[in-house]
Amino acid sequence: MGVTDASKRILLGRKLRSSQLGETLLPKRIALPVFASDALSSVAYAPDEIFLMLAIAGASAYVWSWQIAVAVAVVMTAVIASYRQTVHAYPSGGGDYEVATTNLGPRAGTTVASALLVDYVLTVAVSISSGAQYAASALPFLVGHEATFATAMVVLLAAINLRGVRESGSVFAVPTYAFMVAILGMCAYGLVRLLTGTLPQAESADLQIIPQPGFEEPLTTAALIFLLARAFSSGCAALTGVEAISNGVPAFRRPKSKNAATTLLLLGSIAVTMMISVIVLARQMGVKYVEPHELDRLRTATGEMLPEGYDQGTLIAQVARGIFDGFPPGFYVVVSVTGLILLLAANTAFNGFPVLGSILAQDGFAPRALASRGDRLAYSNGIVFLAVMSIVLILAFDAEVTRLIQLYIVGVFVSFNLSQLGMIKHWTRHLATERDPATRRRMVRSRAINTIGLSFTAVVLVIVVLTKFTEGAWITILAMGFFYVLMRRIRRHYDEVALELAADESDKVLPTRVHAIVLVSKLHKPTLRALAFAKASRPNVLEAVYVSSDQAATNTLLGEWEDRGFDVPLKVLFSPYRELVRPVVEYAVEIRRGNPRGVVAVYIPEYVVGHWWEQLLHNQTALRLKGRLLFAPGVMVISVPYQLRSSQVALERVKRQQTRVHAGDVRRGRLVDPDDRGPSRPTRR
Amino acid sequence: MGVTDASKRILLGRKLRSSQLGETLLPKRIALPVFASDALSSVAYAPDEIFLMLAIAGASAYVWSWQIAVAVAVVMTAVIASYRQTVHAYPSGGGDYEVATTNLGPRAGTTVASALLVDYVLTVAVSISSGAQYAASALPFLVGHEATFATAMVVLLAAINLRGVRESGSVFAVPTYAFMVAILGMCAYGLVRLLTGTLPQAESADLQIIPQPGFEEPLTTAALIFLLARAFSSGCAALTGVEAISNGVPAFRRPKSKNAATTLLLLGSIAVTMMISVIVLARQMGVKYVEPHELDRLRTATGEMLPEGYDQGTLIAQVARGIFDGFPPGFYVVVSVTGLILLLAANTAFNGFPVLGSILAQDGFAPRALASRGDRLAYSNGIVFLAVMSIVLILAFDAEVTRLIQLYIVGVFVSFNLSQLGMIKHWTRHLATERDPATRRRMVRSRAINTIGLSFTAVVLVIVVLTKFTEGAWITILAMGFFYVLMRRIRRHYDEVALELAADESDKVLPTRVHAIVLVSKLHKPTLRALAFAKASRPNVLEAVYVSSDQAATNTLLGEWEDRGFDVPLKVLFSPYRELVRPVVEYAVEIRRGNPRGVVAVYIPEYVVGHWWEQLLHNQTALRLKGRLLFAPGVMVISVPYQLRSSQVALERVKRQQTRVHAGDVRRGRLVDPDDRGPSRPTRR
């Protein structure tokens, strides 16, 4: 533990020292940015996906773009409406997992959980890859190195989260509001230019797109339907992240559910507005957009190949560059804030992952250590796991958003579907007992909304699976299956252990006597303290035990023992091969065998040191001995610590760990108490 | 621990299961091969080094080769004679380290120890690199890949040693005697052919050697002296390993010292005979040998460059190929057994390293965990350290023996010198008190021998440092300095801790009362057992403590508690953030504060599981809690284990570890008891 800690410290710098945590609830104006970054950030890539799917059939297919945008908007409206019902019915913040578990049973809950686990990984991979595209739009030297840049960003995010960040509402509010202002501002300005007839063309407006083989004009009906279905299901990437608020209801100010539902509505309206505006503007400006690795399908107006090294900007980048043609800073602002909100969206996953782990652990589906807020190791392992998995994806798919999107949406819609289904059962169950007509009416209405939501999300799920299975969705489904089986296994193990441990009457029998032995290695303070503590416990038999491998040292100790006039007998165990653990264990087992109804108490004097290198130098034997004695029935092991001066260092370290800030605290309604920020603030408010 | 164990098992296969260790002493005929491989194996590279150093001035300098061989033989005789004195005076097996520490103080001892540590690394690097050369002589496809092959060999040796090898005398005897027979047989046959005038020329006999710039004929006296000095000091590589027997006296049959001294004499005679024979034969056969990366200095008789891809065999390989010109298997036998004994020599270091670590640990110069034979982790870490360091050297020096030799000899001669100096002081000290004339005569004679030994080794050390410092010896000296400082620091740390821990009278005060708290998480068997054990210990106050973060679970527990009619009060600590450790620690500290002369006993029910993955799923909280409570003064921590059925698996594992065979046991006189080899042997002898 000490070494790990030290090496982590070298890697990550000193951890933040935090003060006590308090509970601070979020007003709507802060809650919106805290929970919105994931959902809003998908505006940065969802419209692009619609354009590039349609481009399979050439630029003429772009006539369908706004119909698809409207279809996505309709689905999003249905989903938002559905989650407003969830927020009212489950204000505890359990989200989809709780809804599915409560209404459909633990199997459905585990399915949702495995979908969410996979989604967190993909949120990081997709958001960061998209962010890398934006960075490359603004900084041309990054073109061609997007995967490397994206990997570096994931490492950075992981490092920040491992180190612990003092979060506050403003960390979220500033970039999120900046993003809204930038995008909506750009769209409004673009709309004005459109109405005044001054909207310029995009840089790619004059390009032609060669359709993919099989999609040349005229399209067959089947090809058209398949094309539109693929474009629609890719566009549904815009829906990722809308469920976040349903996990965060407890962090809202009262009335919690109502405020959460209002925020959700606000979030949905903004997201839909942004998406449709961007698509309409891109269409009007004649943007051409194909898959990044199929750039050779783009031709100039005269049918020639594009020059080597041509880089197509993302939709938003192309639109911004066109609209702000006379004002380059406008372009840079839009691209920067978009990159920033994508980073924030990835960070959402780093925040949410440990929270999900903790909920799963409480239900026995994940190692119990994850349940405890204080278990730094479990927390860190989760972050490292998330970072490593998303880096693997980024490198495997070369940071290409389009290919990653194929994996992304399946998981999202699996949990949407199970959640809606759960909500329908929820209302049906409550309707069975509810008698008040007004309440019944509300419930029937809610159930109708959820049913509509389910029918939409079910259709999308089918379309997504059909169009994306071979494109990568199978990986997601495989990963979900893996997590599902793993979680079920963990749960079964805990159940088996619980069964084996279940109390019965036989365990109330008291041991008849306590035979205490105090391990002596030298006559120093820790030994004396252990002897004193053992005596104070007044066992039936008390003896000191010394393991001898050297006659001279043994004689010295026996002499000292006599000189000091201890009233405790000293027993010497002979160990020719300098073994310490085995003789003690054998002696303890032998005592117990002589008196099977008694208990043997082994007192181990330990001294507590501070630095990690001191821990390497001390107490290894005590550790091994304790580990080994645990296997001996009827033996209890008593550590009597003696604190060396240097232990103060370690105590400080432990305390720092305990009071550490965890990323994601803010979305669980836990904020740093502003009145206690340590001595660096000279005055108090 | 569990995970490490599992991953190691996957890497290395199941560990050997051993039976009890017994003490079996070695007869001389077994002791010779056990301790000789390191010393004899240097015949495989020391003559080569003499030849290639002389070759700096061209083939004409080879006239000096036999004089240098004689000079090395003289030094070796003196050293062997000196160590025969050591063996008589220090039969305990402490070797150079003990001699230096006892007679010259701990600083000299630490210096010897750091020299030995560096030497072990170099023994592996040099022996394996030389072995790779021999392998390349016999298997041409290895030419050019010596470093890779050598690295693979080190990894293999490390793996074998990590896994644990059942050693027996024959493992050493067969290859070592085969090597002696092969080399001495080859030399005898060669001598016969020389006397009968049928000795063939070597394959390189017709080649010319272009001298290095500055060493063209006629040589200046200074250049000649420098050349001879370098060749001599490189030839002294033949002395490495002769000190091994002085570390192994306890493993000999009685009379131990006399037998050890006889074996040492035998070893010296064989080594000197081999070395001189090989050099004389190589000279007579006209072998030409230059540094492997200076092959372009070799020319054909007509002065032309050699063909691309020419590979010069080692001296022994060239001699063997020549002598067995009509019988190729003879060549392959000689080369194979030479490779084998080099591997065995490298293994010596893997055996000796943990032994040295254990001696240093007993004296407080190394982490105490190394002192215990049973500490698998410490033992494994030593082997891994040795393997990694030697691989670094092999790769850094591209497995070139000549360059590694430059680093090797300094350390060897530093310990030779300090050891001889120590022996002189030893005899002088004893002469001061000894009155018996016969004994005094023997002592004076011994002192004279050690003085001669010291004067020779001192001269060699000076020559080695002068000729090799810039060639790489500085690396060795730097590494020795590093280990020296590290060991002194470790010792100082232990001394400071011992001072802080020294007992005084204040520690005999008995605590006035024991306040016991039993941690309850659920009402299961481990909790009931902990309660029973706590009751049996009859503390002054006994209460159960439950940390509550969930009202429903708390109510259930309180109900159960009442139903079962426990006579122990249950105290509930409230923890809104699901923290477990902090509330308990704070409560224990508070109790202690209320009664500073009492002691708080915290009983922690623990259940013991078997598989590594079970350990991941359980008990993390108990571990953290114990770790944290150790820092609270006046608190003792009692682990009450409850063994689950699966713990049997872990118990078996622990037992296997404890009875494990360690490489190097044989040279410490510990052999596997031949009467107890488990059920696979159907009959007993």
PDB file of C-alpha atoms in Angstrom, chain B residues 382-513:
ATOM      1  CA  GLY B 382      15.903 -10.703  -4.925  1.00  0.00           C
ATOM      2  CA  ILE B 383      15.843 -13.073  -7.879  1.00  0.00           C
ATOM      3  CA  VAL B 384      13.886 -10.649 -10.016  1.00  0.00           C
ATOM      4  CA  PHE B 385      16.264  -7.836  -9.077  1.00  0.00           C
ATOM      5  CA  LEU B 386      19.294  -9.918 -10.020  1.00  0.00           C
ATOM      6  CA  ALA B 387      17.752 -10.967 -13.328  1.00  0.00           C
ATOM      7  CA  VAL B 388      16.686  -7.444 -14.282  1.00  0.00           C
ATOM      8  CA  MET B 389      20.061  -5.905 -13.447  1.00  0.00           C
ATOM      9  CA  SER B 390      22.002  -8.517 -15.383  1.00  0.00           C
ATOM     10  CA  ILE B 391      19.690  -8.217 -18.380  1.00  0.00           C
ATOM     11  CA  VAL B 392      20.247  -4.465 -18.352  1.00  0.00           C
ATOM     12  CA  LEU B 393      24.001  -5.080 -18.424  1.00  0.00           C
ATOM     13  CA  ILE B 394      23.735  -7.712 -21.156  1.00  0.00           C
ATOM     14  CA  LEU B 395      21.685  -5.419 -23.355  1.00  0.00           C
ATOM     15  CA  ALA B 396      23.769  -2.333 -22.599  1.00  0.00           C
ATOM     16  CA  PHE B 397      26.995  -4.146 -23.503  1.00  0.00           C
ATOM     17  CA  ASP B 398      25.429  -6.224 -26.266  1.00  0.00           C
ATOM     18  CA  ALA B 399      26.468  -9.449 -24.490  1.00  0.00           C
ATOM     19  CA  GLU B 400      30.139  -8.712 -25.243  1.00  0.00           C
ATOM     20  CA  VAL B 401      32.155 -10.598 -22.653  1.00  0.00           C
ATOM     21  CA  THR B 402      35.239  -8.421 -23.152  1.00  0.00           C
ATOM     22  CA  ARG B 403      33.419  -5.241 -22.239  1.00  0.00           C
ATOM     23  CA  LEU B 404      31.593  -6.833 -19.303  1.00  0.00           C
ATOM     24  CA  ILE B 405      34.888  -8.248 -17.955  1.00  0.00           C
ATOM     25  CA  GLN B 406      36.090  -4.670 -17.510  1.00  0.00           C
ATOM     26  CA  LEU B 407      33.376  -4.196 -14.904  1.00  0.00           C
ATOM     27  CA  TYR B 408      33.729  -7.602 -13.320  1.00  0.00           C
ATOM     28  CA  ILE B 409      37.186  -7.899 -11.776  1.00  0.00           C
ATOM     29  CA  VAL B 410      37.234  -4.724  -9.654  1.00  0.00           C
ATOM     30  CA  GLY B 411      34.597  -6.002  -7.285  1.00  0.00           C
ATOM     31  CA  VAL B 412      36.202  -9.409  -6.961  1.00  0.00           C
ATOM     32  CA  PHE B 413      39.548  -7.961  -6.039  1.00  0.00           C
ATOM     33  CA  VAL B 414      38.101  -5.410  -3.627  1.00  0.00           C
ATOM     34  CA  SER B 415      36.716  -8.264  -1.570  1.00  0.00           C
ATOM     35  CA  PHE B 416      39.902 -10.345  -1.984  1.00  0.00           C
ATOM     36  CA  ASN B 417      41.952  -7.467  -0.601  1.00  0.00           C
ATOM     37  CA  LEU B 418      39.744  -6.652   2.337  1.00  0.00           C
ATOM     38  CA  SER B 419      39.464 -10.330   3.155  1.00  0.00           C
ATOM     39  CA  GLN B 420      43.256 -10.850   3.149  1.00  0.00           C
ATOM     40  CA  LEU B 421      43.761  -7.724   5.208  1.00  0.00           C
ATOM     41  CA  GLY B 422      41.191  -8.986   7.659  1.00  0.00           C
ATOM     42  CA  MET B 423      42.915 -12.350   7.882  1.00  0.00           C
ATOM     43  CA  ILE B 424      46.252 -10.708   8.671  1.00  0.00           C
ATOM     44  CA  LYS B 425      44.599  -8.772  11.507  1.00  0.00           C
ATOM     45  CA  HIS B 426      42.923 -11.958  12.610  1.00  0.00           C
ATOM     46  CA  TRP B 427      46.222 -13.821  13.017  1.00  0.00           C
ATOM     47  CA  THR B 428      47.909 -10.832  14.602  1.00  0.00           C
ATOM     48  CA  ARG B 429      45.128 -10.554  17.151  1.00  0.00           C
ATOM     49  CA  HIS B 430      45.272 -14.237  17.986  1.00  0.00           C
ATOM     50  CA  LEU B 431      49.058 -14.213  18.150  1.00  0.00           C
ATOM     51  CA  ALA B 432      48.797 -11.570  20.862  1.00  0.00           C
ATOM     52  CA  THR B 433      47.175 -14.083  23.212  1.00  0.00           C
ATOM     53  CA  GLU B 434      48.263 -17.475  21.899  1.00  0.00           C
ATOM     54  CA  ARG B 435      51.054 -19.056  23.990  1.00  0.00           C
ATOM     55  CA  ASP B 436      51.402 -22.578  22.523  1.00  0.00           C
ATOM     56  CA  PRO B 437      54.543 -22.533  20.314  1.00  0.00           C
ATOM     57  CA  ALA B 438      53.225 -25.044  17.771  1.00  0.00           C
ATOM     58  CA  THR B 439      49.992 -23.131  17.342  1.00  0.00           C
ATOM     59  CA  ARG B 440      51.912 -19.864  17.168  1.00  0.00           C
ATOM     60  CA  ARG B 441      54.118 -21.308  14.422  1.00  0.00           C
ATOM     61  CA  ARG B 442      51.055 -22.295  12.434  1.00  0.00           C
ATOM     62  CA  MET B 443      49.557 -18.863  12.918  1.00  0.00           C
ATOM     63  CA  VAL B 444      52.719 -17.064  11.838  1.00  0.00           C
ATOM     64  CA  ARG B 445      52.841 -19.277   8.774  1.00  0.00           C
ATOM     65  CA  SER B 446      49.187 -18.561   7.990  1.00  0.00           C
ATOM     66  CA  ARG B 447      49.744 -14.860   8.428  1.00  0.00           C
ATOM     67  CA  ALA B 448      52.689 -15.033   6.041  1.00  0.00           C
ATOM     68  CA  ILE B 449      50.516 -16.774   3.453  1.00  0.00           C
ATOM     69  CA  ASN B 450      47.767 -14.165   3.804  1.00  0.00           C
ATOM     70  CA  THR B 451      50.350 -11.401   3.589  1.00  0.00           C
ATOM     71  CA  ILE B 452      51.682 -12.836   0.343  1.00  0.00           C
ATOM     72  CA  GLY B 453      48.093 -13.186  -0.833  1.00  0.00           C
ATOM     73  CA  LEU B 454      47.341  -9.591   0.061  1.00  0.00           C
ATOM     74  CA  SER B 455      50.435  -8.260  -1.692  1.00  0.00           C
ATOM     75  CA  PHE B 456      49.499 -10.101  -4.875  1.00  0.00           C
ATOM     76  CA  THR B 457      45.848  -9.130  -4.812  1.00  0.00           C
ATOM     77  CA  ALA B 458      46.724  -5.527  -3.939  1.00  0.00           C
ATOM     78  CA  VAL B 459      49.013  -5.288  -6.950  1.00  0.00           C
ATOM     79  CA  VAL B 460      46.318  -6.796  -9.151  1.00  0.00           C
ATOM     80  CA  LEU B 461      43.693  -4.410  -7.786  1.00  0.00           C
ATOM     81  CA  VAL B 462      45.897  -1.415  -8.544  1.00  0.00           C
ATOM     82  CA  ILE B 463      46.587  -2.733 -12.061  1.00  0.00           C
ATOM     83  CA  VAL B 464      42.913  -3.472 -12.623  1.00  0.00           C
ATOM     84  CA  VAL B 465      41.768  -0.044 -11.473  1.00  0.00           C
ATOM     85  CA  LEU B 466      44.464   1.701 -13.525  1.00  0.00           C
ATOM     86  CA  THR B 467      43.854  -0.237 -16.718  1.00  0.00           C
ATOM     87  CA  LYS B 468      40.117  -0.642 -16.504  1.00  0.00           C
ATOM     88  CA  PHE B 469      38.740   2.426 -14.773  1.00  0.00           C
ATOM     89  CA  THR B 470      37.769   4.294 -17.919  1.00  0.00           C
ATOM     90  CA  GLU B 471      36.813   1.045 -19.670  1.00  0.00           C
ATOM     91  CA  GLY B 472      33.870   0.442 -17.372  1.00  0.00           C
ATOM     92  CA  ALA B 473      35.262  -0.223 -13.893  1.00  0.00           C
ATOM     93  CA  TRP B 474      33.913   3.199 -12.884  1.00  0.00           C
ATOM     94  CA  ILE B 475      30.399   1.794 -13.288  1.00  0.00           C
ATOM     95  CA  THR B 476      31.184  -0.961 -10.799  1.00  0.00           C
ATOM     96  CA  ILE B 477      32.731   1.475  -8.358  1.00  0.00           C
ATOM     97  CA  LEU B 478      29.711   3.759  -8.653  1.00  0.00           C
ATOM     98  CA  ALA B 479      27.325   0.839  -8.104  1.00  0.00           C
ATOM     99  CA  MET B 480      29.338  -0.332  -5.101  1.00  0.00           C
ATOM    100  CA  GLY B 481      29.177   3.169  -3.685  1.00  0.00           C
ATOM    101  CA  PHE B 482      25.436   3.210  -4.142  1.00  0.00           C
ATOM    102  CA  PHE B 483      24.915  -0.106  -2.356  1.00  0.00           C
ATOM    103  CA  TYR B 484      27.338   0.943   0.372  1.00  0.00           C
ATOM    104  CA  VAL B 485      25.411   4.117   1.116  1.00  0.00           C
ATOM    105  CA  LEU B 486      22.077   2.297   0.904  1.00  0.00           C
ATOM    106  CA  MET B 487      23.162  -0.378   3.376  1.00  0.00           C
ATOM    107  CA  ARG B 488      24.563   2.168   5.819  1.00  0.00           C
ATOM    108  CA  ARG B 489      21.299   4.126   5.641  1.00  0.00           C
ATOM    109  CA  ILE B 490      19.214   1.039   6.272  1.00  0.00           C
ATOM    110  CA  ARG B 491      21.356   0.135   9.242  1.00  0.00           C
ATOM    111  CA  ARG B 492      21.135   3.678  10.612  1.00  0.00           C
ATOM    112  CA  HIS B 493      17.371   3.569  10.293  1.00  0.00           C
ATOM    113  CA  TYR B 494      17.181   0.305  12.243  1.00  0.00           C
ATOM    114  CA  ASP B 495      19.503   1.718  14.895  1.00  0.00           C
ATOM    115  CA  GLU B 496      17.337   4.811  15.289  1.00  0.00           C
ATOM    116  CA  VAL B 497      14.189   2.735  15.583  1.00  0.00           C
ATOM    117  CA  ALA B 498      15.855   0.452  18.134  1.00  0.00           C
ATOM    118  CA  LEU B 499      16.814   3.506  20.179  1.00  0.00           C
ATOM    119  CA  GLU B 500      13.274   4.853  20.054  1.00  0.00           C
ATOM    120  CA  LEU B 501      11.905   1.459  21.052  1.00  0.00           C
ATOM    121  CA  ALA B 502      14.379   0.730  23.840  1.00  0.00           C
ATOM    122  CA  ALA B 503      12.492  -0.364  26.933  1.00  0.00           C
ATOM    123  CA  ASP B 504      12.342   1.806  30.012  1.00  0.00           C
ATOM    124  CA  GLU B 505      10.442   1.452  33.253  1.00  0.00           C
ATOM    125  CA  SER B 506       7.451   3.587  32.279  1.00  0.00           C
ATOM    126  CA  ASP B 507       6.146   0.840  30.013  1.00  0.00           C
ATOM    127  CA  LYS B 508       5.450  -1.623  32.766  1.00  0.00           C
ATOM    128  CA  VAL B 509       2.387   0.283  33.971  1.00  0.00           C
ATOM    129  CA  LEU B 510      -0.678  -1.876  33.477  1.00  0.00           C
ATOM    130  CA  PRO B 511      -3.769  -0.411  31.811  1.00  0.00           C
ATOM    131  CA  THR B 512      -6.483  -0.059  34.425  1.00  0.00           C
ATOM    132  CA  ARG B 513      -9.366  -1.390  32.373  1.00  0.00           C
TER     133      ARG B 513
END
